[in-house]
Amino acid sequence: MTSVTPCASTSSEMNDFLQAHPDTQYVDLLISDMNGVVRGKRIERASLHKVYEKGINLPASLFALDINGSTVESTGLGLDIGDADRICYPIAGTLSDEPWQKRPTAQLLMTMHELDGAPFFADPREVLRQVVSKFDAMGLDICAAFELEFYLIDQDNLNGRPQPPRSPISGKRPQSTQVYLIDDLDEYADCLQDMLEAAKEQGLPADAIVKESAPAQFEVNLHHVADPLKACDYAILLKRLIKNVAYDHEMDTTFMAKPYPGQAGNGLHVHISLLDKKTGKNIFAHEDPLQSDALRHAIGGVLETMPASMAFLCPNINSYRRFGAQFYVPNAPSWGLDNRTVAVRVPTDSSENVRIEHRVAGADANPYLMLAAILAGIHHGLTSKVEPGPPIEGNSYEQLEQSLPNNLRDALRALDDSEVLNQYISPDYIDIFVACKESELAEFEVSISDLEYNWYLHTV
């Protein structure tokens, strides 16, 4: 593996940024853990050049953290290796201002490497890069775009539960679904518009916000880019931006898959097409998508590997509460043309822009791991010429029984047992991921819920 050294382009990026932002006092150095939670360090402006020259040290155990930020020792990345450091280097093109900060502060996304410069296998960004390299060998570029759903919530919980925030305009809390309602966008216009403007300032291609299917639920669309790593970088940074801009407006946000019983969950859809490196043409493009061998085989691979991918698509216990026909969350491997009841939708708006829309993952998924699993399925389908079967027409929920894993434990077993995914994603990494999630399951299962007390404390 080639060692990583600072390059002139990234150093030039730093110099140009500091010259353009003379008031910047601090820089947040960010790295995404297994759960997609952003961690890192804050440094003073004067220390930034050292980061570009030598990187920064962070412990390898950063990628063995559970959702509470505790090291899961069964991963082998903690005390077993002395909680040793690895080195993190800047990701080119991610140095930007943080518009929400009171003190002028910038941010920079990092990725972890071994001390000799080789990429660190347990960094989710490296997990994705390994899968992407297989498409490079086929002469294909991957074009991807995420759609990210979230709830605005009140900073004050109601008996420990979330509730919609009061509208800054009417002072009322929204109660009804009102999908696509422009008036609801107006109720929170200042906050939502500040999100789009902050994204523009940070170079994130967020081009639209729409009202979604529940009170104070919204979706932000990221424009497609022909770089899957960058597409995931954008998704990670957009989540952080949304949270912080909402704080500025005295509101909170949640990307929890299912924060409210009886309301829609938060999804993370991704649109994917493949471009020929030589011609730049979309290999899925066809007047009749059903006649595109590449498209059919890609979908076939995704459907075949979908059960084993569920732990990456829906990585938390709460993730599986999101599923249900009334909430447009598919629970069986299925596909169709312009059909929002299926797991893999093929939009039919343009023959040149034929693409796959994957509709299963929750907003609580780590984008790098989610996309790695989906792309592994696509590559498997292309190389093995997997046929997907006929597309579903009409309501898939009435035609197909639930067959995808419907809980985290079954999903982890399917991932661990998958011969195909273990060929694309390092078995060592899968072991670490499974160990972390099984640790969370064990802690969850020994807890006693309020419902158990309500049911059993005085009745049995």
Coordinates of C-alpha atoms in Angstrom, one line a residue, residues 113-306:
H113 CA -4.2 5.6 8.3
E114 CA -1.6 3.2 9.8
L115 CA 1.6 4.8 11.0
D116 CA 3.3 3.8 7.8
G117 CA 0.7 5.7 5.8
A118 CA -1.4 2.7 4.6
P119 CA -5.2 3.3 5.0
F120 CA -6.6 1.9 8.3
F121 CA -9.0 -1.0 7.5
A122 CA -11.5 -0.1 10.2
D123 CA -12.2 3.4 9.0
P124 CA -15.7 3.2 7.3
R125 CA -14.5 5.5 4.6
E126 CA -11.7 3.0 3.8
V127 CA -14.3 0.2 3.8
L128 CA -16.2 2.1 1.1
R129 CA -13.0 2.9 -0.8
Q130 CA -12.1 -0.8 -1.1
V131 CA -15.4 -1.6 -2.7
V132 CA -15.1 1.4 -5.1
S133 CA -11.7 0.2 -6.3
K134 CA -13.4 -2.8 -7.8
F135 CA -15.4 -0.5 -10.1
D136 CA -12.2 1.4 -11.0
A137 CA -10.9 -1.9 -12.2
M138 CA -14.0 -2.2 -14.5
G139 CA -13.5 1.3 -15.9
L140 CA -16.5 2.6 -14.2
D141 CA -17.2 5.8 -12.1
I142 CA -20.0 5.8 -9.6
C143 CA -22.4 8.7 -9.5
A144 CA -24.4 9.0 -6.2
A145 CA -26.8 11.4 -4.5
F146 CA -28.3 11.1 -1.0
E147 CA -31.8 12.2 0.2
L148 CA -31.7 12.7 4.0
E149 CA -34.8 12.9 6.2
F150 CA -34.9 14.4 9.6
Y151 CA -37.3 15.9 12.2
L152 CA -37.1 19.3 13.8
I153 CA -37.9 18.7 17.5
D154 CA -38.3 20.9 20.6
Q155 CA -35.3 21.4 22.8
D156 CA -37.6 20.5 25.7
N157 CA -38.8 16.9 25.8
L158 CA -42.3 16.0 26.9
N159 CA -41.9 13.4 29.7
G160 CA -38.7 12.3 28.2
R161 CA -40.1 12.0 24.7
P162 CA -39.6 14.2 21.7
Q163 CA -42.2 16.7 20.5
P164 CA -42.4 19.0 17.5
P165 CA -41.1 22.5 18.0
R166 CA -43.4 25.5 18.2
S167 CA -43.6 27.4 14.9
P168 CA -41.6 30.7 15.1
I169 CA -44.5 32.2 13.1
S170 CA -47.7 30.8 14.6
G171 CA -46.5 29.6 17.9
K172 CA -48.3 26.3 17.3
R173 CA -46.9 22.8 17.3
P174 CA -47.7 20.9 14.0
Q175 CA -49.9 17.8 14.5
S176 CA -50.8 16.6 11.0
T177 CA -48.9 14.9 8.2
Q178 CA -49.3 17.4 5.4
V179 CA -46.7 15.9 3.0
Y180 CA -45.2 18.5 0.5
L181 CA -47.1 21.3 2.2
I182 CA -45.4 24.6 1.4
D183 CA -47.0 26.4 4.4
D184 CA -45.1 24.1 6.7
L185 CA -41.9 25.2 5.0
D186 CA -43.0 28.8 5.7
E187 CA -43.5 28.0 9.4
Y188 CA -39.8 27.2 9.8
A189 CA -38.5 29.2 6.8
D190 CA -35.7 31.0 8.6
C191 CA -34.2 27.8 10.0
L192 CA -34.6 25.8 6.8
Q193 CA -33.2 28.6 4.6
D194 CA -30.3 29.1 6.9
M195 CA -29.5 25.3 6.4
L196 CA -29.4 25.7 2.6
E197 CA -27.3 28.9 2.8
A198 CA -24.9 27.3 5.3
A199 CA -24.6 24.3 3.0
K200 CA -23.8 26.5 0.1
E201 CA -21.2 28.3 2.1
Q202 CA -19.6 24.9 3.0
G203 CA -19.7 23.7 -0.6
L204 CA -22.3 21.0 0.1
P205 CA -24.6 20.6 -2.9
A206 CA -27.9 20.7 -1.0
D207 CA -30.3 21.9 -3.6
A208 CA -33.8 21.4 -2.1
I209 CA -35.8 21.0 1.1
V210 CA -39.2 19.4 1.0
K211 CA -41.9 18.8 3.7
E212 CA -42.1 15.1 4.5
S213 CA -44.8 12.8 5.9
A214 CA -45.0 13.8 9.6
P215 CA -45.2 16.9 11.8
A216 CA -42.0 19.0 11.4
Q217 CA -40.3 16.3 9.3
F218 CA -38.3 17.4 6.3
E219 CA -36.0 16.0 3.6
V220 CA -32.9 17.6 2.2
N221 CA -31.7 16.5 -1.3
L222 CA -28.0 16.5 -2.2
H223 CA -27.1 16.9 -5.8
H224 CA -25.4 13.9 -7.5
V225 CA -21.6 13.8 -7.7
A226 CA -19.4 11.3 -9.7
D227 CA -17.5 10.4 -6.5
P228 CA -19.1 8.1 -4.0
L229 CA -16.6 9.0 -1.2
K230 CA -17.4 12.6 -1.7
A231 CA -21.1 11.9 -1.7
C232 CA -20.8 10.3 1.7
D233 CA -18.6 13.1 3.0
Y234 CA -21.3 15.5 2.0
A235 CA -24.0 13.5 3.8
I236 CA -21.9 13.3 7.0
L237 CA -21.2 17.0 7.0
L238 CA -24.8 17.9 6.1
K239 CA -26.1 16.1 9.2
R240 CA -23.7 18.1 11.4
L241 CA -24.7 21.3 9.7
I242 CA -28.5 20.6 10.1
K243 CA -28.0 19.9 13.8
N244 CA -26.0 23.1 14.5
V245 CA -28.1 25.5 12.4
A246 CA -31.2 24.2 14.3
Y247 CA -29.5 24.9 17.6
D248 CA -29.0 28.5 16.4
H249 CA -32.7 28.7 16.0
E250 CA -33.4 27.2 19.5
M251 CA -34.6 24.0 18.0
D252 CA -33.2 20.5 18.0
T253 CA -33.1 17.8 15.4
T254 CA -33.2 14.0 15.2
F255 CA -32.1 11.5 12.6
M256 CA -33.3 8.6 14.7
A257 CA -35.0 6.1 12.5
K258 CA -38.3 6.1 14.4
P259 CA -38.7 8.9 16.9
Y260 CA -42.5 8.8 17.1
P261 CA -44.8 5.8 17.2
G262 CA -47.5 6.1 14.6
Q263 CA -45.5 8.5 12.4
A264 CA -43.2 8.0 9.5
G265 CA -39.5 7.2 10.2
N266 CA -36.5 9.0 8.9
G267 CA -35.0 7.4 5.7
L268 CA -31.8 7.8 3.8
H269 CA -32.3 7.1 0.1
V270 CA -29.5 7.0 -2.4
H271 CA -29.6 7.4 -6.2
I272 CA -26.8 5.5 -8.0
S273 CA -25.7 5.4 -11.7
L274 CA -22.5 4.1 -13.3
L275 CA -20.5 6.0 -15.8
D276 CA -18.1 4.7 -18.3
K277 CA -14.7 6.3 -17.5
K278 CA -13.8 6.7 -21.2
T279 CA -17.0 8.1 -22.5
G280 CA -18.7 9.5 -19.4
K281 CA -21.9 7.8 -20.5
N282 CA -24.4 6.2 -18.0
I283 CA -24.2 2.4 -18.6
F284 CA -27.8 2.1 -17.3
A285 CA -29.2 4.6 -19.9
H286 CA -31.8 3.0 -22.2
E287 CA -35.1 4.0 -23.8
D288 CA -36.6 0.9 -22.2
P289 CA -34.9 0.3 -18.8
L290 CA -36.1 -3.4 -18.8
Q291 CA -33.8 -4.0 -21.8
S292 CA -30.7 -2.7 -20.0
D293 CA -28.6 -5.7 -19.1
A294 CA -26.4 -3.6 -16.8
L295 CA -29.3 -2.2 -14.9
R296 CA -31.1 -5.5 -14.5
H297 CA -27.9 -7.3 -13.3
A298 CA -27.0 -4.5 -10.9
I299 CA -30.5 -4.6 -9.4
G300 CA -30.3 -8.4 -9.3
G301 CA -27.2 -8.2 -7.2
V302 CA -28.6 -5.6 -4.8
L303 CA -31.7 -7.7 -4.2
E304 CA -29.7 -10.9 -3.7
T305 CA -27.5 -9.3 -1.1
M306 CA -30.1 -7.1 0.5

